[in-house]
Coordinates of C-alpha atoms and ligand atoms in Angstrom, one line a residue:
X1 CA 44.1 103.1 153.6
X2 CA 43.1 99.7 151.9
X3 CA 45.6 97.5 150.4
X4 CA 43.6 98.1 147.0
X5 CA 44.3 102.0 147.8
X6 CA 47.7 101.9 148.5
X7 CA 48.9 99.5 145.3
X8 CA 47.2 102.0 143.0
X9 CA 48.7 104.9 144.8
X10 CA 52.0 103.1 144.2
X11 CA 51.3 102.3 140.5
X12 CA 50.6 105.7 140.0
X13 CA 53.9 106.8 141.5
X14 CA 55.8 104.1 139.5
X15 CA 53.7 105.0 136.3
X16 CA 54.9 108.7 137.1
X17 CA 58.0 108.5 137.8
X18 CA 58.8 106.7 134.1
X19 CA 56.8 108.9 132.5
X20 CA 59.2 111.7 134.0
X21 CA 62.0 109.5 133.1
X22 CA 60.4 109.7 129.5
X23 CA 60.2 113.0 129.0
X24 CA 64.0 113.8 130.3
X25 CA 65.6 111.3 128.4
X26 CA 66.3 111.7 124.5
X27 CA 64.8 109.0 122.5
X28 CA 68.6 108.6 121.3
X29 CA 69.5 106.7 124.8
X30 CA 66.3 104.8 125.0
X31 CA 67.0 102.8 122.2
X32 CA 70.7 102.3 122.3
X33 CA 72.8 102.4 119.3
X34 CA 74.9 99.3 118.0
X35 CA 77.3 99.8 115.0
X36 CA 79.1 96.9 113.2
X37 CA 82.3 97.1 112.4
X38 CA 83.9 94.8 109.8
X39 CA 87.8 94.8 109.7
X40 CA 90.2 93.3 107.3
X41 CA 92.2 91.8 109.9
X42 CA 91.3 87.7 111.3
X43 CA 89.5 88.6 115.0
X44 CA 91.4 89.8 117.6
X45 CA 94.6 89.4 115.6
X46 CA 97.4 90.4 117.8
X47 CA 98.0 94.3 117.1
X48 CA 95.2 95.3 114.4
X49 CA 92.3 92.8 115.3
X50 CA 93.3 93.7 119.2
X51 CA 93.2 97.9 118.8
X52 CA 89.7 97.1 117.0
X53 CA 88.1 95.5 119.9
X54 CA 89.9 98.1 122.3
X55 CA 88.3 100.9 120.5
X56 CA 84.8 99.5 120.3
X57 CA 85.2 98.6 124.3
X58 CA 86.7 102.1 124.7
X59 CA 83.6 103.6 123.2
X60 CA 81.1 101.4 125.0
X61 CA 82.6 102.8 128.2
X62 CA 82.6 106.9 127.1
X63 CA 79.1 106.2 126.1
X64 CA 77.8 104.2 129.0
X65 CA 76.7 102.0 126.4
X66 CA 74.2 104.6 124.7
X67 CA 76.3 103.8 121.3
X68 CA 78.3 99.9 121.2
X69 CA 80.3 98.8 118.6
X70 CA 80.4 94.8 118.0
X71 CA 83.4 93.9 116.1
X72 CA 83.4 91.5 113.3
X73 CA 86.7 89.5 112.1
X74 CA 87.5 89.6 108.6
X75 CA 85.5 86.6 106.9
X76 CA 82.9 87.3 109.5
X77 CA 80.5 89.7 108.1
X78 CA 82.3 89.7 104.4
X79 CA 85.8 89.3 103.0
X80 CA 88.9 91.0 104.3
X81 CA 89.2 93.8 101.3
X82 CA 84.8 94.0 100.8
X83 CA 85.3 95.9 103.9
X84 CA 85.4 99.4 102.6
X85 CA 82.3 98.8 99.8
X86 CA 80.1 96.9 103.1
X87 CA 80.1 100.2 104.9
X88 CA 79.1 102.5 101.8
X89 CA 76.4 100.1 100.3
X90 CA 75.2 99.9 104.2
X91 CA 76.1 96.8 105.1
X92 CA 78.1 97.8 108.1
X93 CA 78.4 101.2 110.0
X94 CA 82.1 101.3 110.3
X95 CA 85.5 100.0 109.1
X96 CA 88.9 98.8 110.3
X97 CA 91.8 98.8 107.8
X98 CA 94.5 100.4 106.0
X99 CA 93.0 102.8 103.5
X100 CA 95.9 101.1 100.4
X101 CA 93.7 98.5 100.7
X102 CA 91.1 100.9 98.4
X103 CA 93.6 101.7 95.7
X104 CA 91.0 100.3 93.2
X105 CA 88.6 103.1 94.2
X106 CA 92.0 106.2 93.6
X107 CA 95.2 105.8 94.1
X108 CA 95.5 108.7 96.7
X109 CA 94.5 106.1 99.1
X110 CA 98.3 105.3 99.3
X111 CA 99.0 108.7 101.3
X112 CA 97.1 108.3 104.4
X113 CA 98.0 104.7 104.6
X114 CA 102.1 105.1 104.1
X115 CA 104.2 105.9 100.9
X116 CA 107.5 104.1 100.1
X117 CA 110.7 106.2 101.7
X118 CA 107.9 108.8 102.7
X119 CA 107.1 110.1 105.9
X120 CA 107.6 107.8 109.5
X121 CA 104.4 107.6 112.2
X122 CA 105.7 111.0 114.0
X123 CA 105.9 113.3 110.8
X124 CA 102.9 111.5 108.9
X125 CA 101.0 112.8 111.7
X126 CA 102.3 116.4 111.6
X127 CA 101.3 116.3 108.0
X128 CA 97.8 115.2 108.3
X129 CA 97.0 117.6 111.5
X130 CA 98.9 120.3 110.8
X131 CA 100.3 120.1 107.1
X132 CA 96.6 119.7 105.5
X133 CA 96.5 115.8 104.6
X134 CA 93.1 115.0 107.2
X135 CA 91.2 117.7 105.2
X136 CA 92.3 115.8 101.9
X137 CA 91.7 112.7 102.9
X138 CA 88.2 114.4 104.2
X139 CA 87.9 115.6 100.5
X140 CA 88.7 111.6 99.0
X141 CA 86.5 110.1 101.4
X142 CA 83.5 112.7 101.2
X143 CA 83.2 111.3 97.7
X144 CA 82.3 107.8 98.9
X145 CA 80.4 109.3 102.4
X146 CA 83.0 107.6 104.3
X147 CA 84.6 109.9 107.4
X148 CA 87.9 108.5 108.0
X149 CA 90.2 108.2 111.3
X150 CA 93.8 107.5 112.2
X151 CA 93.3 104.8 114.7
X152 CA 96.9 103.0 115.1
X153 CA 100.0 102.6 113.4
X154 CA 102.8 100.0 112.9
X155 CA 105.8 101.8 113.0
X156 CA 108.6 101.2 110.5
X157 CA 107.6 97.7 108.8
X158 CA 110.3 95.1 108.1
X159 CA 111.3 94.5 104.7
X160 CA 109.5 91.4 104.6
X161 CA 110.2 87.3 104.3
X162 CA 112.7 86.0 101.7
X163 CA 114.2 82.4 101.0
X164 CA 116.9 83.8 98.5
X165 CA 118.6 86.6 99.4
X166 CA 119.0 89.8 97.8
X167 CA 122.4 91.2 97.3
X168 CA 121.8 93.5 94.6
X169 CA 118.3 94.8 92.6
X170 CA 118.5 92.0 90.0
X171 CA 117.9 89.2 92.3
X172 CA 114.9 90.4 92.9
X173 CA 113.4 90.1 88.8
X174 CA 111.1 87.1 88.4
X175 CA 110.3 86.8 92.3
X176 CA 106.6 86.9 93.3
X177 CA 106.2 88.8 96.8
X178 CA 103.2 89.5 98.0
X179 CA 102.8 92.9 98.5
X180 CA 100.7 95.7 98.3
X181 CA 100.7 99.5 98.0
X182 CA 103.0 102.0 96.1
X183 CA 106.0 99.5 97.2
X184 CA 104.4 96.7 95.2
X185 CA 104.1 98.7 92.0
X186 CA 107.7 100.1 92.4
X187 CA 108.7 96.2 92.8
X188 CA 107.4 95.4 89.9
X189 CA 109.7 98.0 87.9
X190 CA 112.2 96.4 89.1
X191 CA 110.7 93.0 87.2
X192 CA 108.9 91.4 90.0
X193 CA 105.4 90.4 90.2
X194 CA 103.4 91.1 93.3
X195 CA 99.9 90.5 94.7
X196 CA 97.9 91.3 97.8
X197 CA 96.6 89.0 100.0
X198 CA 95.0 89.4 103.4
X199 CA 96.7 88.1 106.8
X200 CA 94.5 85.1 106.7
X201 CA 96.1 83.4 103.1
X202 CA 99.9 84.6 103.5
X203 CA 101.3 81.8 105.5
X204 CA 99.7 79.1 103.2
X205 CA 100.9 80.5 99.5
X206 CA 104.5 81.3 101.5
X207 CA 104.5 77.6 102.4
X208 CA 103.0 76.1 99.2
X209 CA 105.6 78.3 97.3
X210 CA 102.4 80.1 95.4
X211 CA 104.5 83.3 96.3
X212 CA 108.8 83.3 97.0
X213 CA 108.3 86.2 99.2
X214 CA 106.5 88.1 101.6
X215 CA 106.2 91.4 103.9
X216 CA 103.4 92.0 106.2
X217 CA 104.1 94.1 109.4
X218 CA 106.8 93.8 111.6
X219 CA 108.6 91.3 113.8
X220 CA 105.3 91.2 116.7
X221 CA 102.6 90.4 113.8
X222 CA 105.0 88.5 112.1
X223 CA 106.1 85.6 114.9
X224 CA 102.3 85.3 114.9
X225 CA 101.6 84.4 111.6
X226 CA 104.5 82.1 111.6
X227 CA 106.3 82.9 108.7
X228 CA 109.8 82.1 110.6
X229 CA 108.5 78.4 109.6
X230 CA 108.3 79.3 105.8
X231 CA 111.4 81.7 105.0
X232 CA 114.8 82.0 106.1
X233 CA 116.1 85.5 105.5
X234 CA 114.0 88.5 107.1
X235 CA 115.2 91.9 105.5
X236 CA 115.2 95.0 106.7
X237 CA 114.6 98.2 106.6
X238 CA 110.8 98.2 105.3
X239 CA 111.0 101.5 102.9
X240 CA 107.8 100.6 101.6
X241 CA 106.0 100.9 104.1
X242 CA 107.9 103.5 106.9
X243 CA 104.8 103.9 109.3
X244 CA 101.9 102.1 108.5
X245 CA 98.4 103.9 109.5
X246 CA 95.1 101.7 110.4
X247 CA 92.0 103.4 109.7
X248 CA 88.6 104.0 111.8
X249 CA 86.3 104.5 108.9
X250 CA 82.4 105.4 109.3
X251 CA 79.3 106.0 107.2
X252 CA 79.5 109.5 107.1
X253 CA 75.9 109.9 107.2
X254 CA 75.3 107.7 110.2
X255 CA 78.3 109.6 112.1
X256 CA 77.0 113.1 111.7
X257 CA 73.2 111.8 112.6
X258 CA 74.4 111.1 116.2
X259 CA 74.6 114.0 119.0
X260 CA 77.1 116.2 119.2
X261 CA 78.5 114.1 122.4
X262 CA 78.4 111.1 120.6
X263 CA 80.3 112.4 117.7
X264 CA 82.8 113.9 119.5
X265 CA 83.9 111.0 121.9
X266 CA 84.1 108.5 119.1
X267 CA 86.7 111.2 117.6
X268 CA 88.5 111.0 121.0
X269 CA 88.0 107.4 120.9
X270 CA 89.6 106.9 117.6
X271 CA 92.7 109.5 118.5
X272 CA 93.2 107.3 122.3
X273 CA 93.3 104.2 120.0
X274 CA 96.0 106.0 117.6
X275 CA 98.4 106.2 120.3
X276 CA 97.7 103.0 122.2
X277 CA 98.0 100.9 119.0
X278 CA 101.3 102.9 117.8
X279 CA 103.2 102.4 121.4
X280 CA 101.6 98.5 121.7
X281 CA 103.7 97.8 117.9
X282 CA 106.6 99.6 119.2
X283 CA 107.1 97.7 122.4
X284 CA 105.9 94.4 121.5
X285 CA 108.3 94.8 118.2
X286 CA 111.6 94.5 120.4
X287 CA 110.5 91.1 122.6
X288 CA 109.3 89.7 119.4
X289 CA 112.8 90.3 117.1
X290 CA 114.7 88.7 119.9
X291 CA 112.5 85.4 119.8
X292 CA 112.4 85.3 116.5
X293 CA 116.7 85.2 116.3
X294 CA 117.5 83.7 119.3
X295 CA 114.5 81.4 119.4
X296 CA 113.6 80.2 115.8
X297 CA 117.2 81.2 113.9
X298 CA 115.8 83.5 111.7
X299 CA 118.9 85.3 109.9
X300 CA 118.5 89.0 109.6
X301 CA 119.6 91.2 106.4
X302 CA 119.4 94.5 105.2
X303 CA 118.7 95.4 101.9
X304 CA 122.3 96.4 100.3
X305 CA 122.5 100.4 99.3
X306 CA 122.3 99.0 95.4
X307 CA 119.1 97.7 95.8
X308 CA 117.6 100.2 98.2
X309 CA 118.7 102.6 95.7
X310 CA 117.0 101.5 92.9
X311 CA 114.1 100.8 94.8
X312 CA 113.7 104.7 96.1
X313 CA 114.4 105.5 92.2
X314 CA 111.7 102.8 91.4
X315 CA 109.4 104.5 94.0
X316 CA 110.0 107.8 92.7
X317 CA 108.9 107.0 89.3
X318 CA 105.6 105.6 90.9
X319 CA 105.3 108.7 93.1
X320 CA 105.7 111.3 89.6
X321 CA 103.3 109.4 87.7
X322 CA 101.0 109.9 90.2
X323 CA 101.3 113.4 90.2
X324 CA 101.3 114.0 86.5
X325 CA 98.7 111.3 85.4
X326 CA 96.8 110.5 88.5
X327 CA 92.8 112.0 89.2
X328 CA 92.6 115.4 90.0
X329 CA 92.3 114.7 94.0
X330 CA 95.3 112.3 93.5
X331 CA 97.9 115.0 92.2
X332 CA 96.2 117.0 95.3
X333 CA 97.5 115.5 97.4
X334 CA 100.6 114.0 96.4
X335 CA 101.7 117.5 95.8
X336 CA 100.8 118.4 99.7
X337 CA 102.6 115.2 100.8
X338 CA 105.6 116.4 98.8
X339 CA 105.9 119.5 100.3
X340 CA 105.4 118.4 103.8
X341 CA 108.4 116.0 103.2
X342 CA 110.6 118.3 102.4
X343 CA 110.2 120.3 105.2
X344 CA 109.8 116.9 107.5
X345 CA 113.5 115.7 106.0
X346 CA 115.4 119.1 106.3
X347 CA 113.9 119.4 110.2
X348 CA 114.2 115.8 111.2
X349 CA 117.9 114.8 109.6
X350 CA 119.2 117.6 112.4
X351 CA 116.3 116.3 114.9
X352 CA 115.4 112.9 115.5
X353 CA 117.8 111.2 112.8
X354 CA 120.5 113.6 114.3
X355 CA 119.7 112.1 117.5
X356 CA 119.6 108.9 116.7
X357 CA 122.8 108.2 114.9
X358 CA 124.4 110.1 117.9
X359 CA 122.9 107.5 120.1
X360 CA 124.4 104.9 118.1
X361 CA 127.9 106.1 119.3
X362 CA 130.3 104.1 121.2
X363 CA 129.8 104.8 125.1
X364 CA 128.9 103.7 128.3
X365 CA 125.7 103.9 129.6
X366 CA 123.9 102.4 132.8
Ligands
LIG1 CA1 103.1 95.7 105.2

Protein backbone atom coordinates (compact mmCIF):
# COMPACT_ATOMS: atom_id res chain seq x y z
CA UNK A 1 0.00 0.00 0.00
CA UNK A 2 1.37 3.54 -0.98
CA UNK A 3 2.06 6.06 1.64
CA UNK A 4 -0.59 8.30 -0.41
CA UNK A 5 -3.05 5.14 0.16
CA UNK A 6 -2.56 4.65 3.58
CA UNK A 7 -2.87 8.52 4.84
CA UNK A 8 -6.22 8.64 3.10
CA UNK A 9 -7.23 5.42 4.46
CA UNK A 10 -6.37 7.04 7.81
CA UNK A 11 -8.20 10.35 7.18
CA UNK A 12 -11.08 8.50 6.36
CA UNK A 13 -11.01 6.61 9.63
CA UNK A 14 -10.32 9.90 11.56
CA UNK A 15 -13.02 11.67 9.44
CA UNK A 16 -15.30 8.67 10.53
CA UNK A 17 -14.82 8.24 13.72
CA UNK A 18 -15.87 12.20 14.50
CA UNK A 19 -18.54 12.02 12.42
CA UNK A 20 -19.72 8.97 14.80
CA UNK A 21 -18.65 11.08 17.63
CA UNK A 22 -21.20 13.72 16.02
CA UNK A 23 -23.94 11.96 15.73
CA UNK A 24 -23.76 10.37 19.54
CA UNK A 25 -23.19 13.48 21.12
CA UNK A 26 -26.08 16.14 21.83
CA UNK A 27 -25.32 19.38 20.39
CA UNK A 28 -25.87 20.59 24.20
CA UNK A 29 -22.17 19.12 25.18
CA UNK A 30 -20.48 20.24 22.03
CA UNK A 31 -20.87 23.69 22.74
CA UNK A 32 -20.50 23.82 26.39
CA UNK A 33 -22.58 26.08 28.48
CA UNK A 34 -21.18 29.08 30.64
CA UNK A 35 -23.51 31.00 33.01
CA UNK A 36 -22.58 34.19 34.87
CA UNK A 37 -23.35 34.67 38.12
CA UNK A 38 -23.34 38.12 39.70
CA UNK A 39 -23.43 38.17 43.68
CA UNK A 40 -23.97 40.93 46.10
CA UNK A 41 -21.13 39.93 48.08
CA UNK A 42 -17.10 41.56 47.26
CA UNK A 43 -15.32 38.17 45.47
CA UNK A 44 -14.60 35.38 47.41
CA UNK A 45 -15.67 37.16 50.59
CA UNK A 46 -15.01 34.80 53.40
CA UNK A 47 -18.39 32.75 53.88
CA UNK A 48 -20.90 34.16 51.01
CA UNK A 49 -18.35 35.16 48.19
CA UNK A 50 -16.53 31.57 49.22
CA UNK A 51 -19.97 29.15 49.00
CA UNK A 52 -20.44 31.07 45.55
CA UNK A 53 -17.30 29.95 44.00
CA UNK A 54 -17.71 26.44 45.72
CA UNK A 55 -20.96 25.95 44.07
CA UNK A 56 -20.02 27.03 40.63
CA UNK A 57 -16.68 24.61 41.06
CA UNK A 58 -19.13 21.99 42.42
CA UNK A 59 -21.18 22.27 39.30
CA UNK A 60 -18.33 22.33 36.81
CA UNK A 61 -17.30 18.93 38.32
CA UNK A 62 -21.07 17.16 38.20
CA UNK A 63 -21.17 18.33 34.74
CA UNK A 64 -17.65 17.49 33.53
CA UNK A 65 -17.72 20.89 32.51
CA UNK A 66 -20.78 20.55 29.92
CA UNK A 67 -22.41 23.65 32.03
CA UNK A 68 -19.62 26.21 34.11
CA UNK A 69 -20.49 28.87 36.07
CA UNK A 70 -17.89 31.93 36.29
CA UNK A 71 -18.48 33.99 39.30
CA UNK A 72 -18.48 37.59 39.29
CA UNK A 73 -17.85 39.77 42.68
CA UNK A 74 -20.29 42.37 43.44
CA UNK A 75 -19.07 45.61 41.48
CA UNK A 76 -17.79 43.26 38.87
CA UNK A 77 -20.45 42.78 36.40
CA UNK A 78 -23.00 45.54 38.25
CA UNK A 79 -23.64 46.80 41.76
CA UNK A 80 -24.11 44.68 44.83
CA UNK A 81 -28.21 45.14 44.99
CA UNK A 82 -28.60 45.40 40.64
CA UNK A 83 -28.02 41.78 41.07
CA UNK A 84 -31.54 40.45 41.10
CA UNK A 85 -32.86 43.00 37.95
CA UNK A 86 -29.21 41.88 35.87
CA UNK A 87 -30.58 38.31 35.75
CA UNK A 88 -34.22 39.13 34.74
CA UNK A 89 -33.33 41.89 32.08
CA UNK A 90 -30.67 39.07 30.84
CA UNK A 91 -27.76 40.40 31.82
CA UNK A 92 -26.59 37.46 33.90
CA UNK A 93 -27.85 33.80 34.09
CA UNK A 94 -27.81 33.45 37.82
CA UNK A 95 -27.73 35.26 41.25
CA UNK A 96 -26.11 35.11 44.67
CA UNK A 97 -27.74 36.89 47.53
CA UNK A 98 -30.24 37.20 50.14
CA UNK A 99 -33.68 37.57 48.56
CA UNK A 100 -34.47 40.91 51.54
CA UNK A 101 -32.23 42.47 49.35
CA UNK A 102 -35.52 42.65 46.70
CA UNK A 103 -37.96 44.18 49.22
CA UNK A 104 -38.53 46.98 46.56
CA UNK A 105 -39.90 44.38 44.19
CA UNK A 106 -42.68 42.76 47.52
CA UNK A 107 -42.16 42.68 50.64
CA UNK A 108 -42.66 38.79 50.93
CA UNK A 109 -39.07 38.63 49.98
CA UNK A 110 -38.36 38.99 53.83
CA UNK A 111 -39.72 35.26 54.49
CA UNK A 112 -37.35 33.18 52.61
CA UNK A 113 -34.46 35.39 53.58
CA UNK A 114 -35.19 35.50 57.61
CA UNK A 115 -37.99 37.35 59.69
CA UNK A 116 -37.19 39.11 63.07
CA UNK A 117 -37.84 36.45 66.22
CA UNK A 118 -39.02 34.03 63.41
CA UNK A 119 -37.87 30.77 62.55
CA UNK A 120 -33.82 29.53 63.14
CA UNK A 121 -31.87 27.69 59.91
CA UNK A 122 -33.23 24.10 61.18
CA UNK A 123 -37.10 25.00 61.33
CA UNK A 124 -36.96 27.66 58.33
CA UNK A 125 -36.03 24.64 56.41
CA UNK A 126 -38.84 22.37 57.65
CA UNK A 127 -41.09 25.24 56.57
CA UNK A 128 -39.96 25.74 53.11
CA UNK A 129 -39.74 21.75 52.33
CA UNK A 130 -42.23 20.42 54.16
CA UNK A 131 -44.55 23.43 55.53
CA UNK A 132 -45.19 24.91 51.82
CA UNK A 133 -42.85 28.10 51.78
CA UNK A 134 -40.49 26.74 48.44
CA UNK A 135 -43.72 26.49 46.51
CA UNK A 136 -44.56 30.20 47.61
CA UNK A 137 -41.51 31.50 47.06
CA UNK A 138 -41.85 29.41 43.49
CA UNK A 139 -45.17 31.48 43.24
CA UNK A 140 -43.16 35.20 44.08
CA UNK A 141 -40.41 34.44 41.89
CA UNK A 142 -42.45 32.87 38.85
CA UNK A 143 -43.70 36.46 38.61
CA UNK A 144 -40.24 37.90 37.81
CA UNK A 145 -39.06 34.27 35.88
CA UNK A 146 -36.52 33.86 38.48
CA UNK A 147 -36.29 29.99 40.06
CA UNK A 148 -34.88 30.43 43.37
CA UNK A 149 -32.60 28.11 45.73
CA UNK A 150 -31.50 27.83 49.32
CA UNK A 151 -27.81 27.76 48.90
CA UNK A 152 -26.37 28.57 52.58
CA UNK A 153 -27.14 30.12 55.63
CA UNK A 154 -25.57 32.15 58.53
CA UNK A 155 -26.99 30.86 61.46
CA UNK A 156 -28.18 33.14 64.32
CA UNK A 157 -26.66 36.69 63.40
CA UNK A 158 -25.17 38.89 66.10
CA UNK A 159 -27.01 41.85 67.12
CA UNK A 160 -24.69 44.01 65.41
CA UNK A 161 -21.78 46.87 66.19
CA UNK A 162 -22.53 49.68 68.67
CA UNK A 163 -20.30 52.53 70.27
CA UNK A 164 -23.11 53.44 72.89
CA UNK A 165 -24.67 50.91 74.60
CA UNK A 166 -28.11 50.07 74.85
CA UNK A 167 -29.59 49.43 78.25
CA UNK A 168 -33.08 50.07 77.56
CA UNK A 169 -35.33 50.73 74.00
CA UNK A 170 -34.93 54.52 74.26
CA UNK A 171 -31.26 54.62 73.78
CA UNK A 172 -31.74 53.43 70.70
CA UNK A 173 -34.17 56.71 69.21
CA UNK A 174 -32.06 59.02 66.95
CA UNK A 175 -29.26 56.26 66.26
CA UNK A 176 -28.60 55.52 62.49
CA UNK A 177 -27.79 51.61 62.09
CA UNK A 178 -27.47 50.27 59.07
CA UNK A 179 -29.66 47.63 58.61
CA UNK A 180 -31.88 45.97 56.46
CA UNK A 181 -34.97 43.77 56.34
CA UNK A 182 -38.11 43.55 58.57
CA UNK A 183 -35.59 44.35 61.62
CA UNK A 184 -34.73 47.71 60.08
CA UNK A 185 -38.36 48.73 59.77
CA UNK A 186 -39.17 47.51 63.33
CA UNK A 187 -36.02 49.80 64.40
CA UNK A 188 -37.36 52.49 63.09
CA UNK A 189 -40.58 52.28 65.30
CA UNK A 190 -38.68 52.40 67.91
CA UNK A 191 -37.31 56.01 66.41
CA UNK A 192 -34.28 55.00 64.70
CA UNK A 193 -33.29 55.57 61.25
CA UNK A 194 -31.74 52.71 59.20
CA UNK A 195 -30.29 52.13 55.72
CA UNK A 196 -28.88 49.30 53.76
CA UNK A 197 -25.59 49.16 52.53
CA UNK A 198 -23.71 46.34 50.93
CA UNK A 199 -20.55 44.61 52.69
CA UNK A 200 -18.22 46.66 50.58
CA UNK A 201 -19.35 50.47 52.15
CA UNK A 202 -20.10 49.36 55.91
CA UNK A 203 -16.68 49.61 57.36
CA UNK A 204 -16.13 53.15 55.90
CA UNK A 205 -19.62 54.99 57.01
CA UNK A 206 -18.97 52.95 60.56
CA UNK A 207 -15.57 54.73 60.70
CA UNK A 208 -16.52 58.17 59.16
CA UNK A 209 -19.53 58.12 61.76
CA UNK A 210 -22.00 58.44 58.50
CA UNK A 211 -23.93 55.61 60.56
CA UNK A 212 -23.51 55.05 64.78
CA UNK A 213 -24.25 51.47 64.23
CA UNK A 214 -24.15 48.42 62.48
CA UNK A 215 -25.10 44.52 62.06
CA UNK A 216 -23.94 42.43 59.31
CA UNK A 217 -23.51 38.64 59.95
CA UNK A 218 -21.82 37.15 62.65
CA UNK A 219 -18.56 37.14 64.54
CA UNK A 220 -16.53 35.03 61.24
CA UNK A 221 -17.71 37.73 58.55
CA UNK A 222 -17.54 40.24 61.01
CA UNK A 223 -13.51 39.98 62.12
CA UNK A 224 -13.17 40.31 58.41
CA UNK A 225 -14.61 43.35 57.66
CA UNK A 226 -12.95 44.81 60.60
CA UNK A 227 -15.48 46.45 62.44
CA UNK A 228 -13.78 45.53 65.90
CA UNK A 229 -11.56 48.73 64.75
CA UNK A 230 -14.75 51.04 64.46
CA UNK A 231 -17.14 49.98 67.50
CA UNK A 232 -16.67 48.91 70.87
CA UNK A 233 -19.74 47.10 72.16
CA UNK A 234 -20.98 43.95 69.98
CA UNK A 235 -24.61 42.85 71.11
CA UNK A 236 -26.19 39.95 71.00
CA UNK A 237 -28.64 37.92 70.35
CA UNK A 238 -29.42 38.95 66.51
CA UNK A 239 -33.45 38.66 66.65
CA UNK A 240 -33.53 40.22 63.41
CA UNK A 241 -32.14 38.12 61.68
CA UNK A 242 -32.29 34.30 63.54
CA UNK A 243 -30.96 32.23 60.38
CA UNK A 244 -30.05 34.05 57.51
CA UNK A 245 -30.63 32.19 54.01
CA UNK A 246 -28.36 32.95 50.73
CA UNK A 247 -30.01 32.45 47.67
CA UNK A 248 -29.03 30.49 44.19
CA UNK A 249 -31.27 32.44 41.90
CA UNK A 250 -31.60 31.56 38.02
CA UNK A 251 -33.39 32.81 34.84
CA UNK A 252 -36.13 30.58 34.95
CA UNK A 253 -36.23 30.31 31.42
CA UNK A 254 -32.62 29.47 30.88
CA UNK A 255 -32.91 26.75 33.81
CA UNK A 256 -35.73 24.81 32.42
CA UNK A 257 -34.12 24.93 28.68
CA UNK A 258 -31.21 22.70 29.84
CA UNK A 259 -31.62 18.70 30.08
CA UNK A 260 -33.16 17.05 32.51
CA UNK A 261 -29.51 15.95 33.97
CA UNK A 262 -28.40 19.32 33.96
CA UNK A 263 -31.38 20.67 35.80
CA UNK A 264 -31.34 18.31 38.26
CA UNK A 265 -27.62 18.34 39.44
CA UNK A 266 -27.58 22.10 39.68
CA UNK A 267 -30.60 21.42 42.19
CA UNK A 268 -28.32 19.01 44.02
CA UNK A 269 -25.59 21.42 43.61
CA UNK A 270 -27.43 24.24 45.20
CA UNK A 271 -28.95 21.80 48.27
CA UNK A 272 -24.74 20.38 48.81
CA UNK A 273 -23.89 24.11 49.01
CA UNK A 274 -26.94 24.75 51.63
CA UNK A 275 -25.41 22.53 54.06
CA UNK A 276 -21.64 23.17 53.41
CA UNK A 277 -22.18 27.04 53.73
CA UNK A 278 -24.57 26.60 56.96
CA UNK A 279 -21.88 24.09 58.92
CA UNK A 280 -18.72 26.46 57.43
CA UNK A 281 -20.70 29.76 59.54
CA UNK A 282 -21.21 27.59 62.33
CA UNK A 283 -17.73 26.39 62.95
CA UNK A 284 -15.78 29.27 61.83
CA UNK A 285 -18.32 31.42 64.19
CA UNK A 286 -16.76 29.93 67.45
CA UNK A 287 -12.72 30.57 66.45
CA UNK A 288 -13.76 33.89 65.32
CA UNK A 289 -15.75 35.20 68.81
CA UNK A 290 -12.71 34.10 70.70
CA UNK A 291 -10.28 36.38 68.60
CA UNK A 292 -12.37 38.96 68.48
CA UNK A 293 -12.50 39.10 72.74
CA UNK A 294 -9.41 37.86 73.66
CA UNK A 295 -7.54 39.25 70.73
CA UNK A 296 -8.98 42.74 69.83
CA UNK A 297 -11.05 43.58 73.32
CA UNK A 298 -14.18 43.69 71.88
CA UNK A 299 -16.85 43.85 74.95
CA UNK A 300 -19.84 41.66 74.42
CA UNK A 301 -23.59 42.63 75.49
CA UNK A 302 -26.86 41.35 75.22
CA UNK A 303 -29.64 43.27 74.43
CA UNK A 304 -31.49 43.80 78.08
CA UNK A 305 -35.24 41.99 78.12
CA UNK A 306 -36.72 45.79 77.90
CA UNK A 307 -35.39 46.43 74.82
CA UNK A 308 -35.66 42.92 73.26
CA UNK A 309 -39.19 43.26 74.30
CA UNK A 310 -40.18 46.09 72.59
CA UNK A 311 -38.29 45.13 69.66
CA UNK A 312 -40.40 41.68 69.21
CA UNK A 313 -43.56 44.11 69.87
CA UNK A 314 -42.01 46.44 67.19
CA UNK A 315 -41.55 43.37 64.94
CA UNK A 316 -44.90 42.17 65.42
CA UNK A 317 -46.51 45.29 64.31
CA UNK A 318 -44.29 45.08 61.03
CA UNK A 319 -45.22 41.35 60.75
CA UNK A 320 -49.46 42.31 61.03
CA UNK A 321 -49.23 45.07 58.67
CA UNK A 322 -47.93 42.78 56.34
CA UNK A 323 -50.53 40.50 56.58
CA UNK A 324 -53.42 42.92 56.58
CA UNK A 325 -52.07 45.62 53.99
CA UNK A 326 -49.38 43.76 52.12
CA UNK A 327 -49.97 42.29 48.11
CA UNK A 328 -51.99 39.46 47.85
CA UNK A 329 -48.85 36.89 47.54
CA UNK A 330 -47.41 38.80 50.65
CA UNK A 331 -50.36 38.02 53.11
CA UNK A 332 -49.87 34.36 51.41
CA UNK A 333 -47.32 33.75 52.83
CA UNK A 334 -46.94 35.44 55.87
CA UNK A 335 -50.05 33.62 56.91
CA UNK A 336 -48.09 30.06 56.02
CA UNK A 337 -45.00 31.36 57.88
CA UNK A 338 -47.29 32.03 60.88
CA UNK A 339 -48.68 28.83 61.05
CA UNK A 340 -45.52 27.01 60.60
CA UNK A 341 -44.12 28.94 63.72
CA UNK A 342 -46.48 28.05 65.89
CA UNK A 343 -46.19 24.57 65.41
CA UNK A 344 -42.04 25.05 65.14
CA UNK A 345 -42.21 26.97 68.82
CA UNK A 346 -44.61 24.45 70.61
CA UNK A 347 -42.26 21.32 69.10
CA UNK A 348 -38.88 22.92 69.51
CA UNK A 349 -39.27 24.81 73.28
CA UNK A 350 -39.61 20.81 74.47
CA UNK A 351 -36.90 19.86 71.68
CA UNK A 352 -33.92 21.65 70.81
CA UNK A 353 -34.44 24.67 73.22
CA UNK A 354 -35.34 22.04 75.96
CA UNK A 355 -32.06 20.52 75.14
CA UNK A 356 -30.17 23.28 75.11
CA UNK A 357 -30.93 24.97 78.38
CA UNK A 358 -30.38 21.53 79.93
CA UNK A 359 -26.96 21.60 78.50
CA UNK A 360 -26.40 24.78 79.99
CA UNK A 361 -26.56 23.01 83.52
CA UNK A 362 -23.84 22.91 85.98
CA UNK A 363 -21.85 19.50 85.52
CA UNK A 364 -18.90 17.80 84.65
CA UNK A 365 -18.10 16.71 81.43
CA UNK A 366 -14.87 15.28 79.70
CA1 LIG B 1 -27.39 40.78 58.85
Amino acid sequence: MSMKRRALIKGAAAGAAAGAATLATPAIAQGKIEWRMVTTWPKNFPGQGTGAERFAKSVGEATDGRLTIKVFGAGELVPAFESFDAVTRGAADCFHGTPYYWVNKSKAVNFFSTVPFGLVTSELAGWMNFGGGQELWDELYDQFGLKGFHGGSTGVQMGGWFNKEVRSPDDVKGMKMRIPGIGGEALRKLGMTTINLPAGEIFAALQSGAIDATEWVGPWNDLSLGFYKAAKYYYWPGMHEPGTQIEITFDKKKLMALPKDLQAILAACCRAENEMLTSEFNARNGGALETLVRQHKVQLRRFPNEFLKAYGEACGQVIAEMREGGDAITKKVTESFLKSRRELMAWNRIAEQGFMNARLLEYKYG
